[in-house]
PDB file of C-alpha atoms in Angstrom:
ATOM      1  CA  MET A   1      12.765-152.854  97.342  1.00  0.00           C
ATOM      2  CA  SER A   2       9.355-152.844  98.939  1.00  0.00           C
ATOM      3  CA  ILE A   3       6.464-150.557  99.761  1.00  0.00           C
ATOM      4  CA  SER A   4       4.827-150.462 103.187  1.00  0.00           C
ATOM      5  CA  ILE A   5       1.220-149.356 103.593  1.00  0.00           C
ATOM      6  CA  VAL A   6       0.697-148.084 107.142  1.00  0.00           C
ATOM      7  CA  ILE A   7      -2.297-146.782 109.104  1.00  0.00           C
ATOM      8  CA  ASN A   8      -1.141-143.454 110.547  1.00  0.00           C
ATOM      9  CA  ALA A   9      -3.056-143.799 113.836  1.00  0.00           C
ATOM     10  CA  GLN A  10      -1.946-147.416 114.331  1.00  0.00           C
ATOM     11  CA  PRO A  11       1.513-147.921 112.759  1.00  0.00           C
ATOM     12  CA  ASP A  12       1.653-151.582 113.790  1.00  0.00           C
ATOM     13  CA  THR A  13      -1.173-152.242 111.332  1.00  0.00           C
ATOM     14  CA  CYS A  14       0.580-152.331 107.990  1.00  0.00           C
ATOM     15  CA  LEU A  15       1.190-154.302 104.819  1.00  0.00           C
ATOM     16  CA  ASN A  16       4.435-154.710 102.934  1.00  0.00           C
ATOM     17  CA  TYR A  17       4.701-155.689  99.265  1.00  0.00           C
ATOM     18  CA  SER A  18       7.432-155.688  96.660  1.00  0.00           C
ATOM     19  CA  ASN A  19       7.423-152.494  94.594  1.00  0.00           C
ATOM     20  CA  ARG A  20       5.939-154.294  91.592  1.00  0.00           C
ATOM     21  CA  ASN A  21       3.175-155.990  93.589  1.00  0.00           C
ATOM     22  CA  ALA A  22       2.335-152.737  95.379  1.00  0.00           C
ATOM     23  CA  ALA A  23       2.190-150.918  92.035  1.00  0.00           C
ATOM     24  CA  ILE A  24      -0.207-153.529  90.627  1.00  0.00           C
ATOM     25  CA  VAL A  25      -2.492-153.578  93.683  1.00  0.00           C
ATOM     26  CA  LEU A  26      -2.485-149.849  94.450  1.00  0.00           C
ATOM     27  CA  GLY A  27      -2.790-149.102  90.733  1.00  0.00           C
ATOM     28  CA  ALA A  28      -5.963-151.213  90.646  1.00  0.00           C
ATOM     29  CA  ILE A  29      -7.576-148.730  93.063  1.00  0.00           C
ATOM     30  CA  GLY A  30      -6.228-145.662  91.278  1.00  0.00           C
ATOM     31  CA  ILE A  31      -3.055-144.856  93.217  1.00  0.00           C
ATOM     32  CA  ASP A  32       0.059-144.028  91.200  1.00  0.00           C
ATOM     33  CA  THR A  33       3.142-145.409  92.959  1.00  0.00           C
ATOM     34  CA  SER A  34       5.743-143.857  90.637  1.00  0.00           C
ATOM     35  CA  GLU A  35       6.724-141.309  93.324  1.00  0.00           C
ATOM     36  CA  GLY A  36       7.607-144.145  95.715  1.00  0.00           C
ATOM     37  CA  TYR A  37       5.572-142.722  98.595  1.00  0.00           C
ATOM     38  CA  GLY A  38       2.284-140.982  99.317  1.00  0.00           C
ATOM     39  CA  GLU A  39      -0.519-140.392 101.759  1.00  0.00           C
ATOM     40  CA  ILE A  40      -4.187-141.264 101.591  1.00  0.00           C
ATOM     41  CA  ALA A  41      -6.339-138.806 103.485  1.00  0.00           C
ATOM     42  CA  PHE A  42      -9.150-140.088 105.690  1.00  0.00           C
ATOM     43  CA  ALA A  43     -11.682-138.385 103.385  1.00  0.00           C
ATOM     44  CA  GLU A  44     -10.432-140.476 100.423  1.00  0.00           C
ATOM     45  CA  LEU A  45     -10.919-143.851 102.142  1.00  0.00           C
ATOM     46  CA  PRO A  46     -14.581-144.463 101.145  1.00  0.00           C
ATOM     47  CA  ARG A  47     -13.800-143.780  97.468  1.00  0.00           C
ATOM     48  CA  LEU A  48     -10.742-146.044  97.499  1.00  0.00           C
ATOM     49  CA  ARG A  49     -12.623-148.834  99.250  1.00  0.00           C
ATOM     50  CA  GLN A  50     -15.304-148.545  96.570  1.00  0.00           C
ATOM     51  CA  GLN A  51     -12.565-148.706  93.899  1.00  0.00           C
ATOM     52  CA  ALA A  52     -11.196-151.859  95.563  1.00  0.00           C
ATOM     53  CA  LEU A  53     -14.641-153.500  95.449  1.00  0.00           C
ATOM     54  CA  ARG A  54     -14.979-152.617  91.762  1.00  0.00           C
ATOM     55  CA  ALA A  55     -11.517-153.995  91.054  1.00  0.00           C
ATOM     56  CA  LEU A  56     -12.313-157.251  92.881  1.00  0.00           C
ATOM     57  CA  HIS A  57     -15.375-157.725  90.668  1.00  0.00           C
ATOM     58  CA  GLN A  58     -13.279-157.272  87.523  1.00  0.00           C
ATOM     59  CA  ALA A  59     -11.404-160.532  87.907  1.00  0.00           C
ATOM     60  CA  GLY A  60      -9.446-161.337  84.783  1.00  0.00           C
ATOM     61  CA  ALA A  61      -8.357-157.741  84.250  1.00  0.00           C
ATOM     62  CA  PHE A  62      -5.334-157.803  86.549  1.00  0.00           C
ATOM     63  CA  GLN A  63      -1.785-157.587  85.329  1.00  0.00           C
ATOM     64  CA  ALA A  64       0.004-160.855  86.047  1.00  0.00           C
ATOM     65  CA  VAL A  65       3.745-161.462  85.936  1.00  0.00           C
ATOM     66  CA  ALA A  66       5.076-164.885  84.989  1.00  0.00           C
ATOM     67  CA  PRO A  67       7.679-166.471  87.269  1.00  0.00           C
ATOM     68  CA  THR A  68      11.288-166.484  86.091  1.00  0.00           C
ATOM     69  CA  ASP A  69      14.412-168.332  87.104  1.00  0.00           C
ATOM     70  CA  GLU A  70      17.484-166.859  85.458  1.00  0.00           C
ATOM     71  CA  ARG A  71      21.194-166.971  85.983  1.00  0.00           C
ATOM     72  CA  GLY A  72      23.496-164.083  85.215  1.00  0.00           C
ATOM     73  CA  PRO A  73      26.426-164.536  82.827  1.00  0.00           C
ATOM     74  CA  ALA A  74      29.334-166.762  83.858  1.00  0.00           C
ATOM     75  CA  ARG A  75      32.816-165.299  83.935  1.00  0.00           C
ATOM     76  CA  VAL A  76      36.362-166.587  84.212  1.00  0.00           C
ATOM     77  CA  VAL A  77      38.254-165.437  87.314  1.00  0.00           C
ATOM     78  CA  GLU A  78      41.691-166.334  88.572  1.00  0.00           C
ATOM     79  CA  ILE A  79      41.871-168.057  91.959  1.00  0.00           C
ATOM     80  CA  ASP A  80      45.330-168.950  93.273  1.00  0.00           C
ATOM     81  CA  GLY A  81      46.717-168.507  89.767  1.00  0.00           C
ATOM     82  CA  GLN A  82      44.214-170.934  88.241  1.00  0.00           C
ATOM     83  CA  PRO A  83      41.481-169.803  85.845  1.00  0.00           C
ATOM     84  CA  THR A  84      38.113-170.738  87.327  1.00  0.00           C
ATOM     85  CA  ILE A  85      34.626-170.402  85.891  1.00  0.00           C
ATOM     86  CA  GLN A  86      32.400-168.461  88.260  1.00  0.00           C
ATOM     87  CA  ARG A  87      28.709-168.925  87.558  1.00  0.00           C
ATOM     88  CA  GLY A  88      26.479-165.883  87.452  1.00  0.00           C
ATOM     89  CA  VAL A  89      24.069-164.952  90.212  1.00  0.00           C
ATOM     90  CA  ARG A  90      20.767-166.820  90.154  1.00  0.00           C
ATOM     91  CA  VAL A  91      17.694-164.595  90.244  1.00  0.00           C
ATOM     92  CA  ILE A  92      14.365-166.202  91.029  1.00  0.00           C
ATOM     93  CA  ASP A  93      11.235-164.079  90.596  1.00  0.00           C
ATOM     94  CA  PRO A  94       8.079-165.889  91.742  1.00  0.00           C
ATOM     95  CA  GLY A  95       5.936-163.507  89.697  1.00  0.00           C
ATOM     96  CA  ILE A  96       2.365-162.790  90.662  1.00  0.00           C
ATOM     97  CA  ASP A  97      -0.771-164.375  89.296  1.00  0.00           C
ATOM     98  CA  GLU A  98      -4.333-163.101  89.364  1.00  0.00           C
ATOM     99  CA  GLU A  99      -5.053-164.996  92.587  1.00  0.00           C
ATOM    100  CA  GLY A 100      -2.100-163.223  94.254  1.00  0.00           C
ATOM    101  CA  VAL A 101      -3.366-159.831  93.109  1.00  0.00           C
ATOM    102  CA  ILE A 102      -6.859-160.589  94.423  1.00  0.00           C
ATOM    103  CA  ARG A 103      -5.473-161.740  97.797  1.00  0.00           C
ATOM    104  CA  ARG A 104      -3.404-158.564  98.173  1.00  0.00           C
ATOM    105  CA  LEU A 105      -6.305-156.385  97.047  1.00  0.00           C
ATOM    106  CA  LYS A 106      -8.486-157.927  99.776  1.00  0.00           C
ATOM    107  CA  GLU A 107      -5.734-157.226 102.310  1.00  0.00           C
ATOM    108  CA  VAL A 108      -5.557-153.576 101.233  1.00  0.00           C
ATOM    109  CA  PHE A 109      -9.361-153.325 101.378  1.00  0.00           C
ATOM    110  CA  SER A 110      -9.292-154.633 104.962  1.00  0.00           C
ATOM    111  CA  LEU A 111      -6.508-152.235 105.938  1.00  0.00           C
ATOM    112  CA  LEU A 112      -8.477-149.299 104.498  1.00  0.00           C
ATOM    113  CA  ALA A 113     -11.546-150.463 106.468  1.00  0.00           C
ATOM    114  CA  VAL A 114      -9.556-150.447 109.715  1.00  0.00           C
ATOM    115  CA  ALA A 115      -8.168-146.991 108.889  1.00  0.00           C
ATOM    116  CA  ASN A 116     -11.703-145.778 108.215  1.00  0.00           C
ATOM    117  CA  GLU A 117     -12.901-147.104 111.602  1.00  0.00           C
ATOM    118  CA  LEU A 118      -9.985-145.332 113.282  1.00  0.00           C
ATOM    119  CA  ARG A 119     -10.708-142.163 111.265  1.00  0.00           C
ATOM    120  CA  SER A 120      -7.078-142.199 110.186  1.00  0.00           C
ATOM    121  CA  GLY A 121      -5.190-141.535 107.005  1.00  0.00           C
ATOM    122  CA  VAL A 122      -2.838-144.082 105.464  1.00  0.00           C
ATOM    123  CA  THR A 123       0.749-143.569 104.387  1.00  0.00           C
ATOM    124  CA  TRP A 124       2.598-145.691 101.870  1.00  0.00           C
ATOM    125  CA  TYR A 125       6.327-145.582 101.254  1.00  0.00           C
TER     126      TYR A 125
END
């Protein structure tokens, strides 16, 4: 699953992050993503841009997620009458470090600046 952040007046200008990364970045500027969607009014843009600047100056305070590489449980299945071990699905999560959060926060700041210039709201879903 992912969350797109789109400038209403210019839908081609957008960002797309995994739900977790969007929650971390948008949460850093005070947006609760638990609903899965929302809209930022044009009037809110200056405050959110200011929040983004504050967040960028608080390096070290970002939630980071360690990378994981896991495999689901193996199971025995029968193929052509022969029992066969079928390995579980491999799930690789690259995680996100502080540098990744900062990079995404800068991207959101830039998107909000463009929206402000266009006098447009922003939708995220």
